[in-house]
């Protein structure tokens, strides 16, 4: 367990890598390490999520990136949307990398810290929550991300996730439909589904 990307403090030996990747029209420079998800490049699911996400119709307020890893989703959307983004991950090594990558790329409107799903948050409500959920952590964890998002969203806010069809997209869509009363597949790309729910009314 100690070497999974969803471990709180991975104990694998450090093995830093440095590379660049263009997201939303900006060339980002990333440093990654062993013990984090997709260390060699921005994974395809995150790329599809970043490209599919729109913020023009959202209420005012911050975005929340759940399971931010070393930062590609949250940093790209902070740059593109010019909204503040809170970025959380259970993996302290990933959090430290994301902080360094924010500084490296001049992204200032981010609040990056460790949290086990929604245990430690710094805002009472969000305009949108995004996640490339940790599938290998199990369905229970993924569904906790989905159901726990509802009370944290402003009315009109969205939950947007990326998940492969073969890794549980139909199950995730069903859970989002049960929680929000709606769950739309807004994009499909090479087996990756972008599923979005809108919070249409307060609790």
Coordinates of N, CA and C in Angstrom, one line a residue:
X1 N 0.8 -1.2 0.0 CA 0.0 0.0 0.0 C 0.8 1.3 0.0
X2 N 2.0 1.2 0.6 CA 2.8 2.4 0.8 C 3.3 3.0 -0.5
X3 N 3.2 2.3 -1.6 CA 3.7 2.9 -2.9 C 2.7 3.3 -3.9
X4 N 1.4 3.3 -3.5 CA 0.4 3.7 -4.4 C 0.3 5.2 -4.5
X5 N -0.2 5.8 -5.6 CA -0.3 7.2 -5.7 C -1.3 7.8 -4.8
X6 N -2.2 7.0 -4.2 CA -3.2 7.5 -3.3 C -2.8 7.2 -1.8
X7 N -1.5 6.9 -1.6 CA -1.0 6.8 -0.3 C -0.7 8.2 0.3
X8 N -0.9 8.3 1.6 CA -0.7 9.6 2.2 C 0.8 10.1 2.1
X9 N 1.7 9.2 2.4 CA 3.1 9.5 2.4 C 3.9 8.4 1.7
X10 N 4.0 8.4 0.4 CA 4.7 7.3 -0.3 C 6.2 7.2 0.2
X11 N 6.7 6.0 0.3 CA 8.0 5.8 0.8 C 9.0 5.3 -0.3
X12 N 8.5 5.4 -1.6 CA 9.4 5.0 -2.6 C 10.6 6.1 -2.8
X13 N 11.7 5.6 -3.2 CA 12.9 6.5 -3.4 C 12.5 7.6 -4.4
X14 N 13.0 8.8 -4.1 CA 12.7 9.9 -5.1 C 13.4 9.7 -6.4
X15 N 12.7 10.0 -7.5 CA 13.2 9.9 -8.8 C 12.6 11.0 -9.6
X16 N 13.1 12.2 -9.5 CA 12.5 13.4 -10.1 C 12.7 13.4 -11.6
X17 N 11.6 13.9 -12.3 CA 11.7 14.1 -13.8 C 11.2 15.5 -14.0
X18 N 11.7 16.0 -15.1 CA 11.3 17.4 -15.5 C 10.9 17.4 -17.0
X19 N 9.8 17.9 -17.4 CA 9.3 17.9 -18.8 C 8.3 19.0 -18.9
X20 N 7.9 19.3 -20.2 CA 6.9 20.3 -20.5 C 5.7 19.8 -21.3
X21 N 4.6 20.5 -21.1 CA 3.4 20.0 -21.8 C 2.5 21.2 -22.0
X22 N 1.9 21.4 -23.2 CA 1.0 22.5 -23.4 C -0.4 22.1 -23.0
X23 N -1.0 23.0 -22.2 CA -2.4 22.8 -21.8 C -3.1 24.2 -21.9
X24 N -4.3 24.2 -22.5 CA -5.1 25.4 -22.7 C -4.2 26.6 -23.2
X25 N -3.4 26.3 -24.2 CA -2.6 27.4 -24.8 C -1.4 27.8 -24.1
X26 N -1.1 27.2 -22.9 CA 0.2 27.6 -22.2 C 1.1 26.4 -22.1
X27 N 2.4 26.6 -22.3 CA 3.4 25.6 -22.1 C 3.7 25.5 -20.6
X28 N 3.3 24.4 -20.0 CA 3.6 24.2 -18.6 C 4.9 23.4 -18.4
X29 N 5.7 23.8 -17.4 CA 6.9 23.0 -17.1 C 6.6 22.3 -15.7
X30 N 6.7 21.0 -15.8 CA 6.4 20.1 -14.6 C 7.6 19.4 -14.1
X31 N 7.7 19.3 -12.8 CA 8.6 18.4 -12.1 C 7.7 17.3 -11.4
X32 N 8.0 16.1 -11.7 CA 7.3 15.0 -11.1 C 8.2 14.1 -10.4
X33 N 7.7 13.0 -9.7 CA 8.5 12.1 -8.9 C 7.9 10.8 -8.9
X34 N 8.6 9.8 -8.4 CA 8.0 8.5 -8.1 C 6.9 8.6 -7.1
X35 N 6.0 7.7 -7.1 CA 5.0 7.7 -6.0 C 3.8 8.6 -6.3
X36 N 3.7 9.2 -7.6 CA 2.6 10.0 -7.9 C 2.0 9.5 -9.3
X37 N 0.8 9.8 -9.5 CA 0.1 9.3 -10.7 C 0.6 10.0 -12.0
X38 N 0.8 9.1 -13.0 CA 1.2 9.5 -14.3 C 2.4 10.5 -14.3
X39 N 3.5 10.1 -13.9 CA 4.6 10.9 -13.6 C 5.4 11.3 -14.9
X40 N 5.2 10.5 -16.0 CA 6.0 10.8 -17.2 C 5.3 11.8 -18.2
X41 N 4.0 12.0 -18.1 CA 3.3 12.9 -19.0 C 2.0 13.2 -18.4
X42 N 1.3 14.2 -18.8 CA -0.1 14.5 -18.4 C -0.9 13.3 -19.0
X43 N -1.6 12.6 -18.1 CA -2.3 11.4 -18.6 C -3.5 11.9 -19.5
X44 N -3.9 11.0 -20.4 CA -4.9 11.3 -21.5 C -6.2 11.8 -20.9
X45 N -6.6 11.1 -19.8 CA -7.9 11.5 -19.2 C -7.9 12.9 -18.7
X46 N -6.8 13.3 -18.0 CA -6.7 14.7 -17.5 C -6.7 15.7 -18.7
X47 N -6.1 15.3 -19.8 CA -6.1 16.2 -20.9 C -7.5 16.4 -21.5
X48 N -8.3 15.3 -21.6 CA -9.6 15.4 -22.1 C -10.5 16.2 -21.1
X49 N -10.3 16.0 -19.8 CA -11.0 16.8 -18.8 C -10.7 18.3 -18.9
X50 N -9.5 18.6 -19.0 CA -9.0 20.0 -19.1 C -9.7 20.7 -20.3
X51 N -9.6 20.0 -21.5 CA -10.1 20.6 -22.7 C -11.7 20.7 -22.7
X52 N -12.3 19.8 -22.0 CA -13.8 19.8 -22.1 C -14.5 20.7 -21.1
X53 N -13.7 21.1 -20.1 CA -14.4 21.9 -19.0 C -14.6 23.4 -19.4
X54 N -15.8 23.9 -19.2 CA -16.1 25.3 -19.5 C -16.6 25.9 -18.2
X55 N -16.3 27.2 -18.1 CA -16.7 27.9 -16.8 C -17.5 29.2 -17.0
X56 N -17.8 29.5 -18.2 CA -18.5 30.8 -18.5 C -19.9 30.9 -17.9
X57 N -20.6 29.7 -17.7 CA -21.9 29.7 -17.2 C -22.0 29.5 -15.7
X58 N -20.8 29.3 -15.1 CA -20.8 28.9 -13.6 C -21.1 30.2 -12.8
X59 N -21.6 29.9 -11.5 CA -21.6 31.0 -10.6 C -20.3 31.5 -10.2
X60 N -20.2 32.7 -9.6 CA -18.9 33.2 -9.1 C -18.3 32.3 -8.1
X61 N -17.0 32.3 -8.0 CA -16.3 31.5 -7.0 C -15.2 30.6 -7.4
X62 N -14.7 29.9 -6.5 CA -13.5 29.1 -6.7 C -13.9 27.7 -7.3
X63 N -12.9 27.1 -8.0 CA -12.9 25.7 -8.4 C -12.2 24.9 -7.4
X64 N -12.6 23.6 -7.4 CA -11.9 22.6 -6.5 C -11.5 21.4 -7.3
X65 N -10.2 21.1 -7.3 CA -9.6 20.0 -8.0 C -9.3 18.9 -7.0
X66 N -10.1 17.8 -7.0 CA -10.0 16.7 -6.0 C -9.1 15.7 -6.6
X67 N -8.0 15.4 -5.9 CA -7.0 14.4 -6.3 C -6.1 15.1 -7.4
X68 N -5.5 16.2 -7.0 CA -4.8 17.1 -8.0 C -3.5 16.5 -8.5
X69 N -3.0 15.5 -7.8 CA -1.7 15.0 -8.2 C -0.6 16.1 -8.2
X70 N 0.3 16.1 -9.2 CA 1.3 17.1 -9.3 C 0.8 18.4 -9.9
X71 N -0.5 18.4 -10.3 CA -1.2 19.7 -10.6 C -1.7 20.1 -12.0
X72 N -1.7 19.2 -13.0 CA -2.0 19.6 -14.3 C -3.4 20.2 -14.5
X73 N -4.4 19.5 -13.9 CA -5.8 20.0 -14.1 C -6.0 21.4 -13.4
X74 N -5.7 21.4 -12.1 CA -5.9 22.7 -11.4 C -5.1 23.8 -11.9
X75 N -3.9 23.6 -12.2 CA -3.0 24.7 -12.7 C -3.5 25.2 -14.1
X76 N -3.8 24.2 -15.0 CA -4.3 24.6 -16.3 C -5.5 25.4 -16.3
X77 N -6.5 25.0 -15.4 CA -7.7 25.7 -15.3 C -7.6 27.0 -14.5
X78 N -6.7 27.1 -13.6 CA -6.5 28.4 -12.9 C -6.0 29.4 -13.9
X79 N -5.1 29.0 -14.8 CA -4.5 29.8 -15.8 C -5.6 30.2 -16.8
X80 N -6.4 29.3 -17.3 CA -7.3 29.5 -18.4 C -8.5 30.3 -17.9
X81 N -9.0 30.0 -16.8 CA -10.3 30.6 -16.3 C -10.0 31.9 -15.5
X82 N -8.8 32.0 -15.0 CA -8.5 33.2 -14.1 C -9.4 33.2 -12.9
X83 N -9.8 32.0 -12.5 CA -10.5 31.8 -11.2 C -9.6 31.2 -10.2
X84 N -9.8 31.5 -8.9 CA -9.0 30.8 -7.9 C -9.4 29.3 -7.9
X85 N -8.4 28.5 -7.6 CA -8.6 27.0 -7.6 C -7.9 26.5 -6.3
X86 N -8.7 25.7 -5.6 CA -8.2 25.0 -4.5 C -7.9 23.6 -5.0
X87 N -6.7 23.1 -4.7 CA -6.2 21.8 -5.2 C -5.9 20.9 -4.0
X88 N -6.5 19.7 -3.9 CA -6.3 18.8 -2.8 C -5.9 17.4 -3.3
X89 N -5.1 16.8 -2.4 CA -4.7 15.4 -2.7 C -4.3 14.8 -1.4
X90 N -4.6 13.5 -1.2 CA -4.2 12.8 0.0 C -2.6 12.6 0.1
X91 N -2.0 12.6 -1.1 CA -0.6 12.2 -1.2 C 0.3 13.5 -1.0
X92 N 1.0 13.6 0.1 CA 1.8 14.7 0.4 C 2.8 15.0 -0.6
X93 N 3.4 14.0 -1.1 CA 4.4 14.1 -2.2 C 3.9 14.9 -3.4
X94 N 2.6 14.4 -3.8 CA 2.0 15.1 -4.9 C 1.7 16.6 -4.6
X95 N 1.2 16.8 -3.4 CA 0.9 18.2 -3.0 C 2.2 19.1 -3.1
X96 N 3.3 18.6 -2.6 CA 4.5 19.3 -2.6 C 4.9 19.6 -4.1
X97 N 4.8 18.6 -4.9 CA 5.1 18.8 -6.3 C 4.2 19.9 -7.0
X98 N 2.9 19.8 -6.7 CA 1.9 20.7 -7.2 C 2.3 22.2 -6.8
X99 N 2.7 22.3 -5.5 CA 3.0 23.7 -5.1 C 4.3 24.2 -5.9
X100 N 5.2 23.3 -6.1 CA 6.4 23.7 -6.8 C 6.1 24.0 -8.3
X101 N 5.2 23.2 -8.9 CA 4.8 23.4 -10.2 C 4.0 24.7 -10.4
X102 N 3.2 25.1 -9.4 CA 2.4 26.3 -9.5 C 3.4 27.5 -9.5
X103 N 4.4 27.4 -8.6 CA 5.4 28.5 -8.6 C 6.3 28.5 -9.9
X104 N 6.6 27.4 -10.4 CA 7.4 27.3 -11.6 C 6.7 27.9 -12.8
X105 N 5.4 27.8 -12.8 CA 4.6 28.3 -13.9 C 3.9 29.6 -13.7
X106 N 4.2 30.2 -12.6 CA 3.7 31.6 -12.3 C 2.2 31.6 -12.1
X107 N 1.6 30.5 -11.5 CA 0.2 30.4 -11.3 C 0.0 30.7 -9.8
X108 N -0.6 31.9 -9.5 CA -0.6 32.4 -8.1 C -2.0 32.1 -7.4
X109 N -3.1 32.1 -8.2 CA -4.4 32.0 -7.6 C -4.8 30.6 -7.3
X110 N -3.9 29.9 -6.6 CA -4.2 28.5 -6.2 C -3.9 28.3 -4.7
X111 N -4.7 27.4 -4.1 CA -4.5 27.0 -2.7 C -4.3 25.5 -2.7
X112 N -3.1 25.1 -2.5 CA -2.8 23.6 -2.7 C -2.4 23.1 -1.3
X113 N -3.1 22.0 -0.9 CA -2.9 21.4 0.4 C -3.4 20.0 0.5
X114 N -2.9 19.3 1.5 CA -3.3 17.9 1.7 C -4.7 17.8 2.3
X115 N -5.5 16.8 1.7 CA -6.8 16.5 2.3 C -7.2 15.1 1.8
X116 N -7.8 14.3 2.7 CA -8.4 13.1 2.3 C -9.8 13.3 1.8
X117 N -9.9 13.3 0.5 CA -11.2 13.8 -0.1 C -11.6 15.1 0.4
X118 N -12.7 15.3 1.0 CA -13.2 16.6 1.5 C -13.0 16.9 2.9
X119 N -12.0 16.2 3.6 CA -11.9 16.3 5.0 C -11.4 17.7 5.4
X120 N -10.5 18.3 4.6 CA -9.9 19.6 5.0 C -10.1 20.5 3.8
X121 N -11.1 21.4 3.9 CA -11.3 22.4 2.8 C -11.2 23.8 3.4
X122 N -10.9 24.7 2.5 CA -10.7 26.1 2.9 C -11.8 27.1 2.4
X123 N -12.8 26.5 1.7 CA -13.9 27.4 1.2 C -15.2 26.7 1.6
X124 N -16.2 27.4 1.9 CA -17.5 26.8 2.3 C -18.3 26.3 1.1
X125 N -18.1 26.8 -0.1 CA -18.8 26.3 -1.3 C -18.0 26.7 -2.5
X126 N -18.2 25.9 -3.6 CA -17.4 26.1 -4.8 C -18.3 26.3 -6.1
X127 N -17.8 26.9 -7.1 CA -18.5 27.1 -8.3 C -18.5 25.8 -9.1
X128 N -17.4 25.0 -9.0 CA -17.3 23.8 -9.7 C -16.3 22.9 -8.9
X129 N -16.5 21.6 -9.0 CA -15.6 20.6 -8.5 C -15.2 19.7 -9.7
X130 N -13.9 19.4 -9.8 CA -13.4 18.6 -10.9 C -12.6 17.4 -10.3
X131 N -12.6 16.3 -10.9 CA -11.8 15.2 -10.4 C -11.5 14.2 -11.5
X132 N -10.2 13.8 -11.6 CA -9.8 12.6 -12.3 C -9.6 11.6 -11.1
X133 N -10.7 10.9 -10.8 CA -10.7 10.1 -9.5 C -9.7 9.0 -9.5
X134 N -9.3 8.6 -8.3 CA -8.3 7.5 -8.1 C -9.0 6.2 -8.2
X135 N -9.1 5.7 -9.4 CA -9.9 4.4 -9.7 C -9.3 3.3 -8.9
X136 N -8.0 3.2 -8.7 CA -7.4 2.1 -8.1 C -7.6 2.1 -6.5
X137 N -8.1 3.2 -6.0 CA -8.4 3.3 -4.6 C -9.7 2.6 -4.3
X138 N -10.5 2.3 -5.4 CA -11.7 1.5 -5.2 C -13.0 2.4 -5.4
X139 N -14.1 1.6 -5.7 CA -15.3 2.3 -6.0 C -15.9 3.1 -4.8
X140 N -15.6 2.6 -3.6 CA -16.1 3.4 -2.4 C -15.5 4.8 -2.4
X141 N -14.3 4.9 -2.6 CA -13.6 6.2 -2.6 C -14.1 7.1 -3.7
X142 N -14.2 6.5 -4.9 CA -14.7 7.3 -6.1 C -16.1 7.8 -5.8
X143 N -17.0 6.9 -5.3 CA -18.4 7.3 -5.0 C -18.5 8.4 -3.9
X144 N -17.5 8.3 -3.0 CA -17.5 9.3 -1.9 C -17.2 10.7 -2.5
X145 N -16.3 10.7 -3.5 CA -16.0 12.0 -4.2 C -17.3 12.5 -4.9
X146 N -18.0 11.6 -5.5 CA -19.2 12.0 -6.3 C -20.3 12.5 -5.4
X147 N -20.6 11.8 -4.3 CA -21.8 12.1 -3.5 C -21.4 13.3 -2.6
X148 N -20.2 13.4 -2.1 CA -19.7 14.4 -1.2 C -19.7 15.8 -1.9
X149 N -19.7 15.8 -3.2 CA -19.6 17.1 -3.9 C -20.8 17.9 -3.8
X150 N -22.0 17.3 -3.8 CA -23.3 18.0 -3.8 C -23.4 19.1 -2.8
X151 N -23.2 18.8 -1.5 CA -23.4 19.9 -0.5 C -22.3 21.0 -0.6
X152 N -21.2 20.7 -1.3 CA -20.1 21.7 -1.4 C -20.3 22.7 -2.6
X153 N -21.2 22.4 -3.4 CA -21.4 23.2 -4.6 C -22.4 24.3 -4.4
X154 N -22.2 25.5 -5.0 CA -23.2 26.5 -5.1 C -24.3 26.1 -6.1
X155 N -25.5 26.6 -6.0 CA -26.5 26.4 -6.9 C -26.0 26.8 -8.3
X156 N -26.2 26.0 -9.3 CA -25.6 26.3 -10.6 C -24.2 25.7 -10.8
X157 N -23.6 25.3 -9.8 CA -22.3 24.7 -9.9 C -22.3 23.3 -10.4
X158 N -21.1 22.9 -10.9 CA -21.0 21.6 -11.5 C -20.0 20.7 -10.9
X159 N -20.2 19.4 -11.0 CA -19.3 18.3 -10.7 C -18.9 17.7 -12.1
X160 N -17.6 17.7 -12.4 CA -17.2 17.2 -13.7 C -16.0 16.2 -13.4
X161 N -16.2 15.0 -13.9 CA -15.2 13.9 -13.7 C -14.8 13.3 -15.0
X162 N -13.6 12.7 -15.1 CA -13.2 11.9 -16.2 C -13.0 10.5 -15.7
X163 N -13.6 9.5 -16.4 CA -13.5 8.1 -16.0 C -13.6 7.2 -17.3
X164 N -12.8 6.2 -17.4 CA -12.9 5.3 -18.5 C -14.1 4.4 -18.4
X165 N -14.7 4.2 -19.6 CA -15.9 3.3 -19.6 C -15.6 2.0 -18.9
X166 N -14.5 1.4 -19.2 CA -14.1 0.1 -18.7 C -13.8 0.1 -17.2
X167 N -13.5 1.3 -16.7 CA -13.2 1.4 -15.3 C -14.3 2.0 -14.4
X168 N -15.5 2.0 -15.0 CA -16.6 2.3 -14.1 C -17.4 3.5 -14.5
X169 N -17.3 4.0 -15.7 CA -18.1 5.2 -16.1 C -19.6 5.0 -15.9
X170 N -20.2 3.9 -16.3 CA -21.6 3.7 -16.2 C -22.1 3.8 -14.7
X171 N -21.3 3.1 -13.8 CA -21.6 3.1 -12.4 C -21.5 4.5 -11.8
X172 N -20.4 5.3 -12.2 CA -20.2 6.6 -11.8 C -21.4 7.6 -12.2
X173 N -21.8 7.4 -13.5 CA -22.9 8.2 -14.0 C -24.2 7.9 -13.2
X174 N -24.4 6.7 -12.9 CA -25.6 6.3 -12.2 C -25.6 7.0 -10.8
X175 N -24.4 6.9 -10.1 CA -24.3 7.5 -8.8 C -24.5 9.0 -8.8
X176 N -23.9 9.7 -9.9 CA -24.1 11.1 -10.0 C -25.6 11.5 -10.3
X177 N -26.2 10.6 -11.1 CA -27.7 10.8 -11.4 C -28.5 10.7 -10.1
X178 N -28.2 9.8 -9.3 CA -28.9 9.6 -8.0 C -28.7 10.8 -7.1
X179 N -27.5 11.3 -7.1 CA -27.1 12.4 -6.2 C -27.6 13.8 -6.6
X180 N -27.5 14.0 -7.9 CA -27.8 15.4 -8.5 C -29.1 15.5 -9.2
X181 N -29.7 14.3 -9.6 CA -30.9 14.3 -10.4 C -30.5 14.5 -11.9
X182 N -29.3 14.6 -12.3 CA -28.8 14.7 -13.6 C -27.4 14.3 -13.7
X183 N -27.0 13.8 -14.9 CA -25.6 13.4 -15.1 C -25.4 13.2 -16.6
X184 N -24.8 14.2 -17.3 CA -24.6 14.1 -18.7 C -23.2 13.8 -19.1
X185 N -23.1 12.9 -20.1 CA -21.8 12.6 -20.7 C -21.5 13.8 -21.7
X186 N -20.6 14.7 -21.4 CA -20.4 15.8 -22.2 C -19.3 15.6 -23.3
X187 N -18.6 14.5 -23.1 CA -17.5 14.2 -24.1 C -17.1 12.8 -24.0
X188 N -16.8 12.1 -25.1 CA -16.2 10.8 -25.1 C -15.0 10.9 -26.0
X189 N -13.9 10.3 -25.5 CA -12.7 10.3 -26.3 C -11.8 9.1 -26.0
X190 N -11.7 8.2 -26.9 CA -10.8 7.0 -26.7 C -11.2 6.2 -25.5
X191 N -12.4 6.1 -25.2 CA -12.9 5.3 -24.0 C -13.0 6.1 -22.8
X192 N -12.5 7.4 -22.8 CA -12.7 8.2 -21.6 C -14.0 9.0 -21.7
X193 N -14.8 9.0 -20.6 CA -16.0 9.7 -20.6 C -15.8 10.9 -19.6
X194 N -16.3 12.1 -20.1 CA -16.4 13.3 -19.2 C -17.9 13.4 -18.8
X195 N -18.1 13.2 -17.5 CA -19.5 13.2 -17.0 C -19.7 14.4 -16.1
X196 N -20.8 15.1 -16.3 CA -21.0 16.3 -15.6 C -22.4 16.4 -15.0
X197 N -22.5 16.8 -13.7 CA -23.8 17.0 -13.0 C -23.8 18.5 -12.6
X198 N -25.0 19.0 -12.6 CA -25.3 20.4 -12.2 C -26.1 20.4 -11.0
X199 N -25.7 21.2 -10.0 CA -26.5 21.4 -8.8 C -27.6 22.4 -9.1
X200 N -28.8 21.8 -9.3 CA -29.9 22.7 -9.7 C -30.7 23.3 -8.6
X201 N -30.6 22.8 -7.4 CA -31.3 23.4 -6.2 C -30.5 23.2 -5.0
X202 N -30.7 24.0 -4.0 CA -30.1 23.9 -2.7 C -30.6 22.7 -1.9
X203 N -29.9 22.2 -0.9 CA -30.4 21.1 -0.1 C -31.7 21.4 0.6

